[in-house]
Amino acid sequence: MTTIYCKTTAKGTHSFYLVFAGEEYYLFSQDYRKGVFEYYRNGVELNKAMQRSKAHYDTAILKTMDKLPIYIKYIEREYDIVVLEQTKRKAARDHNRRCA
């Protein structure tokens, strides 16, 4: 199961991490927001971490959710892993084109 979590790394800052296949990847740091910390501190499954309806109109959580796919795509390219469903579909489509 792929999860996203955050932890406080400095006064007024928390950092976000992706846990995928037992490995932990640093995503980004941002200013501390209580609502964001409460939502992500215990780890959230990847799909729920980016599901806007779970944010309950908290703008800080919504902005964080908007950042996640960008940083996850970077991690996918940097470490040559496939995390997002969109990336899995693209890889399968490209594989089918090469094999056809």
Tab-separated table of N, CA and C in Angstrom:
chain	number	residue	atom	x	y	z
A	1	MET	N	0.845	-1.188	0.000
A	1	MET	CA	0.000	0.000	0.000
A	1	MET	C	0.885	1.245	0.000
A	2	THR	N	0.603	2.151	-0.867
A	2	THR	CA	1.349	3.397	-0.981
A	2	THR	C	0.695	4.444	-0.093
A	3	THR	N	1.503	5.109	0.726
A	3	THR	CA	0.963	6.115	1.643
A	3	THR	C	1.770	7.403	1.558
A	4	ILE	N	1.108	8.470	1.968
A	4	ILE	CA	1.719	9.785	2.084
A	4	ILE	C	1.600	10.189	3.544
A	5	TYR	N	2.678	10.698	4.110
A	5	TYR	CA	2.588	11.197	5.476
A	5	TYR	C	3.469	12.424	5.618
A	6	CYS	N	3.225	13.168	6.683
A	6	CYS	CA	4.060	14.333	6.957
A	6	CYS	C	4.545	14.272	8.391
A	7	LYS	N	5.661	14.937	8.611
A	7	LYS	CA	6.167	15.078	9.969
A	7	LYS	C	6.807	16.452	10.086
A	8	THR	N	6.773	16.975	11.292
A	8	THR	CA	7.350	18.282	11.543
A	8	THR	C	8.862	18.152	11.536
A	9	THR	N	9.526	18.950	10.712
A	9	THR	CA	10.973	18.855	10.589
A	9	THR	C	11.689	20.056	11.182
A	10	ALA	N	11.019	21.166	11.279
A	10	ALA	CA	11.585	22.371	11.886
A	10	ALA	C	10.420	23.189	12.412
A	11	LYS	N	10.732	24.165	13.218
A	11	LYS	CA	9.663	25.000	13.749
A	11	LYS	C	8.954	25.702	12.594
A	12	GLY	N	7.668	25.447	12.485
A	12	GLY	CA	6.870	26.082	11.445
A	12	GLY	C	6.950	25.411	10.078
A	13	THR	N	7.531	24.222	10.002
A	13	THR	CA	7.671	23.528	8.724
A	13	THR	C	7.363	22.052	8.904
A	14	HIS	N	6.663	21.485	7.949
A	14	HIS	CA	6.542	20.033	7.918
A	14	HIS	C	6.900	19.519	6.534
A	15	SER	N	7.431	18.286	6.533
A	15	SER	CA	7.897	17.655	5.305
A	15	SER	C	7.003	16.477	4.977
A	16	PHE	N	6.835	16.244	3.683
A	16	PHE	CA	5.975	15.171	3.207
A	16	PHE	C	6.823	14.062	2.606
A	17	TYR	N	6.380	12.831	2.853
A	17	TYR	CA	7.097	11.653	2.394
A	17	TYR	C	6.117	10.693	1.740
A	18	LEU	N	6.616	9.968	0.753
A	18	LEU	CA	5.878	8.915	0.066
A	18	LEU	C	6.492	7.584	0.481
A	19	VAL	N	5.665	6.649	0.922
A	19	VAL	CA	6.131	5.302	1.245
A	19	VAL	C	5.578	4.379	0.170
A	20	PHE	N	6.508	3.805	-0.609
A	20	PHE	CA	6.135	2.949	-1.733
A	20	PHE	C	7.039	1.731	-1.718
A	21	ALA	N	6.437	0.547	-1.708
A	21	ALA	CA	7.166	-0.727	-1.722
A	21	ALA	C	8.212	-0.785	-0.612
A	22	GLY	N	7.854	-0.291	0.561
A	22	GLY	CA	8.750	-0.345	1.705
A	22	GLY	C	9.832	0.715	1.717
A	23	GLU	N	9.911	1.527	0.695
A	23	GLU	CA	10.901	2.599	0.609
A	23	GLU	C	10.240	3.939	0.906
A	24	GLU	N	10.995	4.824	1.529
A	24	GLU	CA	10.494	6.155	1.866
A	24	GLU	C	11.168	7.180	0.960
A	25	TYR	N	10.370	8.032	0.316
A	25	TYR	CA	10.874	9.054	-0.585
A	25	TYR	C	10.414	10.423	-0.101
A	26	TYR	N	11.354	11.355	-0.011
A	26	TYR	CA	11.030	12.727	0.366
A	26	TYR	C	10.328	13.415	-0.799
A	27	LEU	N	9.213	14.099	-0.525
A	27	LEU	CA	8.499	14.822	-1.574
A	27	LEU	C	8.791	16.316	-1.518
A	28	PHE	N	8.385	16.977	-0.431
A	28	PHE	CA	8.580	18.416	-0.316
A	28	PHE	C	8.332	18.866	1.122
A	29	SER	N	8.693	20.112	1.401
A	29	SER	CA	8.407	20.737	2.695
A	29	SER	C	7.565	21.971	2.448
A	30	GLN	N	6.766	22.312	3.439
A	30	GLN	CA	5.954	23.517	3.336
A	30	GLN	C	5.713	24.070	4.731
A	31	ASP	N	5.151	25.277	4.789
A	31	ASP	CA	4.838	25.891	6.068
A	31	ASP	C	3.824	25.042	6.819
A	32	TYR	N	3.958	25.055	8.129
A	32	TYR	CA	3.091	24.249	8.980
A	32	TYR	C	1.659	24.782	8.958
A	33	ARG	N	0.711	23.883	8.775
A	33	ARG	CA	-0.716	24.170	8.899
A	33	ARG	C	-1.316	23.037	9.716
A	34	LYS	N	-2.027	23.399	10.755
A	34	LYS	CA	-2.553	22.398	11.678
A	34	LYS	C	-3.456	21.388	10.973
A	35	GLY	N	-4.364	21.856	10.120
A	35	GLY	CA	-5.285	20.968	9.421
A	35	GLY	C	-4.559	19.974	8.528
A	36	VAL	N	-3.532	20.439	7.848
A	36	VAL	CA	-2.744	19.577	6.971
A	36	VAL	C	-2.010	18.529	7.806
A	37	PHE	N	-1.412	18.973	8.904
A	37	PHE	CA	-0.689	18.045	9.771
A	37	PHE	C	-1.630	16.988	10.340
A	38	GLU	N	-2.804	17.399	10.793
A	38	GLU	CA	-3.767	16.447	11.357
A	38	GLU	C	-4.219	15.428	10.315
A	39	TYR	N	-4.355	15.849	9.079
A	39	TYR	CA	-4.828	14.952	8.024
A	39	TYR	C	-3.763	13.936	7.613
A	40	TYR	N	-2.504	14.385	7.493
A	40	TYR	CA	-1.459	13.533	6.926
A	40	TYR	C	-0.513	12.911	7.956
A	41	ARG	N	-0.578	13.277	9.204
A	41	ARG	CA	0.448	12.854	10.165
A	41	ARG	C	0.536	11.345	10.377
A	42	ASN	N	-0.581	10.620	10.340
A	42	ASN	CA	-0.557	9.176	10.562
A	42	ASN	C	-0.424	8.387	9.270
A	43	GLY	N	-0.292	9.074	8.173
A	43	GLY	CA	-0.208	8.419	6.874
A	43	GLY	C	-1.585	8.242	6.269
A	44	VAL	N	-1.683	8.536	5.000
A	44	VAL	CA	-2.944	8.440	4.274
A	44	VAL	C	-2.670	7.665	2.992
A	45	GLU	N	-3.552	6.737	2.670
A	45	GLU	CA	-3.427	5.981	1.423
A	45	GLU	C	-3.374	6.968	0.254
A	46	LEU	N	-2.609	6.629	-0.754
A	46	LEU	CA	-2.358	7.538	-1.875
A	46	LEU	C	-3.644	8.085	-2.487
A	47	ASN	N	-4.628	7.236	-2.748
A	47	ASN	CA	-5.872	7.704	-3.368
A	47	ASN	C	-6.599	8.707	-2.481
A	48	LYS	N	-6.652	8.451	-1.191
A	48	LYS	CA	-7.318	9.369	-0.270
A	48	LYS	C	-6.495	10.634	-0.055
A	49	ALA	N	-5.193	10.535	-0.205
A	49	ALA	CA	-4.322	11.693	-0.009
A	49	ALA	C	-4.566	12.766	-1.055
A	50	MET	N	-5.085	12.366	-2.224
A	50	MET	CA	-5.327	13.330	-3.287
A	50	MET	C	-6.811	13.492	-3.610
A	51	GLN	N	-7.676	12.906	-2.818
A	51	GLN	CA	-9.126	12.974	-3.046
A	51	GLN	C	-9.675	14.255	-2.420
A	52	ARG	N	-10.030	15.198	-3.257
A	52	ARG	CA	-10.400	16.531	-2.796
A	52	ARG	C	-11.629	16.541	-1.885
A	53	SER	N	-12.518	15.587	-2.025
A	53	SER	CA	-13.715	15.563	-1.190
A	53	SER	C	-13.375	15.285	0.275
A	54	LYS	N	-12.208	14.698	0.542
A	54	LYS	CA	-11.793	14.403	1.913
A	54	LYS	C	-11.263	15.639	2.637
A	55	ALA	N	-11.016	16.717	1.911
A	55	ALA	CA	-10.420	17.914	2.498
A	55	ALA	C	-11.426	18.750	3.285
A	56	HIS	N	-12.712	18.527	3.088
A	56	HIS	CA	-13.761	19.260	3.797
A	56	HIS	C	-13.574	20.774	3.693
A	57	TYR	N	-13.266	21.215	2.477
A	57	TYR	CA	-13.152	22.637	2.137
A	57	TYR	C	-12.026	23.359	2.882
A	58	ASP	N	-11.066	22.636	3.429
A	58	ASP	CA	-9.895	23.241	4.059
A	58	ASP	C	-8.915	23.617	2.937
A	59	THR	N	-8.744	24.912	2.721
A	59	THR	CA	-7.933	25.356	1.587
A	59	THR	C	-6.477	24.919	1.703
A	60	ALA	N	-5.948	24.832	2.905
A	60	ALA	CA	-4.556	24.394	3.070
A	60	ALA	C	-4.398	22.938	2.624
A	61	ILE	N	-5.363	22.097	2.968
A	61	ILE	CA	-5.312	20.693	2.543
A	61	ILE	C	-5.497	20.604	1.032
A	62	LEU	N	-6.407	21.387	0.485
A	62	LEU	CA	-6.636	21.374	-0.960
A	62	LEU	C	-5.377	21.782	-1.731
A	63	LYS	N	-4.676	22.797	-1.258
A	63	LYS	CA	-3.446	23.231	-1.924
A	63	LYS	C	-2.368	22.156	-1.836
A	64	THR	N	-2.308	21.481	-0.693
A	64	THR	CA	-1.350	20.386	-0.546
A	64	THR	C	-1.694	19.252	-1.495
A	65	MET	N	-2.972	18.936	-1.617
A	65	MET	CA	-3.409	17.884	-2.539
A	65	MET	C	-3.048	18.230	-3.978
A	66	ASP	N	-3.097	19.496	-4.320
A	66	ASP	CA	-2.726	19.925	-5.668
A	66	ASP	C	-1.227	19.750	-5.925
A	67	LYS	N	-0.406	19.877	-4.883
A	67	LYS	CA	1.041	19.728	-5.027
A	67	LYS	C	1.474	18.274	-5.189
A	68	LEU	N	0.770	17.370	-4.541
A	68	LEU	CA	1.212	15.976	-4.478
A	68	LEU	C	1.496	15.326	-5.833
A	69	PRO	N	0.579	15.402	-6.813
A	69	PRO	CA	0.866	14.723	-8.094
A	69	PRO	C	2.127	15.243	-8.780
A	70	ILE	N	2.396	16.518	-8.658
A	70	ILE	CA	3.575	17.106	-9.289
A	70	ILE	C	4.842	16.498	-8.717
A	71	TYR	N	4.922	16.422	-7.398
A	71	TYR	CA	6.111	15.884	-6.749
A	71	TYR	C	6.211	14.370	-6.906
A	72	ILE	N	5.083	13.690	-6.932
A	72	ILE	CA	5.104	12.237	-7.128
A	72	ILE	C	5.609	11.907	-8.527
A	73	LYS	N	5.190	12.677	-9.524
A	73	LYS	CA	5.676	12.447	-10.885
A	73	LYS	C	7.192	12.657	-10.965
A	74	TYR	N	7.688	13.626	-10.230
A	74	TYR	CA	9.134	13.847	-10.190
A	74	TYR	C	9.843	12.631	-9.587
A	75	ILE	N	9.310	12.110	-8.487
A	75	ILE	CA	9.892	10.937	-7.833
A	75	ILE	C	9.859	9.732	-8.777
A	76	GLU	N	8.774	9.592	-9.514
A	76	GLU	CA	8.677	8.485	-10.477
A	76	GLU	C	9.794	8.563	-11.519
A	77	ARG	N	10.046	9.750	-12.033
A	77	ARG	CA	11.106	9.919	-13.036
A	77	ARG	C	12.490	9.738	-12.409
A	78	GLU	N	12.681	10.313	-11.242
A	78	GLU	CA	13.992	10.306	-10.599
A	78	GLU	C	14.437	8.899	-10.187
A	79	TYR	N	13.514	8.121	-9.638
A	79	TYR	CA	13.855	6.795	-9.123
A	79	TYR	C	13.358	5.659	-10.013
A	80	ASP	N	12.799	5.997	-11.164
A	80	ASP	CA	12.302	5.021	-12.132
A	80	ASP	C	11.335	4.015	-11.488
A	81	ILE	N	10.324	4.565	-10.812
A	81	ILE	CA	9.271	3.752	-10.213
A	81	ILE	C	7.935	4.186	-10.796
A	82	VAL	N	6.913	3.368	-10.626
A	82	VAL	CA	5.566	3.686	-11.118
A	82	VAL	C	4.632	3.662	-9.932
A	83	VAL	N	4.109	4.832	-9.571
A	83	VAL	CA	3.260	4.976	-8.395
A	83	VAL	C	1.823	5.300	-8.784
A	84	LEU	N	1.648	6.303	-9.615
A	84	LEU	CA	0.312	6.775	-9.964
A	84	LEU	C	-0.352	5.883	-11.005
A	85	GLU	N	-1.668	5.751	-10.927
A	85	GLU	CA	-2.421	4.956	-11.911
A	85	GLU	C	-2.237	5.514	-13.315
A	86	GLN	N	-2.195	6.816	-13.424
A	86	GLN	CA	-2.012	7.465	-14.718
A	86	GLN	C	-0.694	7.019	-15.359
A	87	THR	N	0.344	6.920	-14.566
A	87	THR	CA	1.643	6.485	-15.068
A	87	THR	C	1.605	5.017	-15.465
A	88	LYS	N	0.895	4.196	-14.693
A	88	LYS	CA	0.763	2.767	-15.020
A	88	LYS	C	0.057	2.595	-16.361
A	89	ARG	N	-1.017	3.354	-16.579
A	89	ARG	CA	-1.755	3.261	-17.838
A	89	ARG	C	-0.884	3.706	-19.009
A	90	LYS	N	-0.129	4.786	-18.815
A	90	LYS	CA	0.739	5.284	-19.883
A	90	LYS	C	1.820	4.266	-20.216
A	91	ALA	N	2.407	3.643	-19.190
A	91	ALA	CA	3.444	2.635	-19.429
A	91	ALA	C	2.870	1.436	-20.174
A	92	ALA	N	1.662	1.013	-19.822
A	92	ALA	CA	1.027	-0.118	-20.504
A	92	ALA	C	0.716	0.246	-21.952
A	93	ARG	N	0.234	1.459	-22.176
A	93	ARG	CA	-0.083	1.909	-23.531
A	93	ARG	C	1.184	1.964	-24.385
A	94	ASP	N	2.266	2.501	-23.828
A	94	ASP	CA	3.533	2.563	-24.568
A	94	ASP	C	4.079	1.173	-24.850
A	95	HIS	N	3.930	0.261	-23.895
A	95	HIS	CA	4.387	-1.117	-24.089
A	95	HIS	C	3.600	-1.789	-25.213
A	96	ASN	N	2.289	-1.551	-25.250
A	96	ASN	CA	1.455	-2.138	-26.305
A	96	ASN	C	1.840	-1.588	-27.678
A	97	ARG	N	2.186	-0.333	-27.746
A	97	ARG	CA	2.595	0.259	-29.026
A	97	ARG	C	3.899	-0.350	-29.519
A	98	ARG	N	4.842	-0.569	-28.608
A	98	ARG	CA	6.132	-1.147	-28.999
A	98	ARG	C	6.005	-2.605	-29.408
A	99	CYS	N	5.103	-3.327	-28.768
A	99	CYS	CA	4.964	-4.759	-29.042
A	99	CYS	C	4.048	-5.048	-30.234
A	100	ALA	N	3.304	-4.061	-30.683
A	100	ALA	CA	2.335	-4.294	-31.769
A	100	ALA	C	3.000	-4.293	-33.121
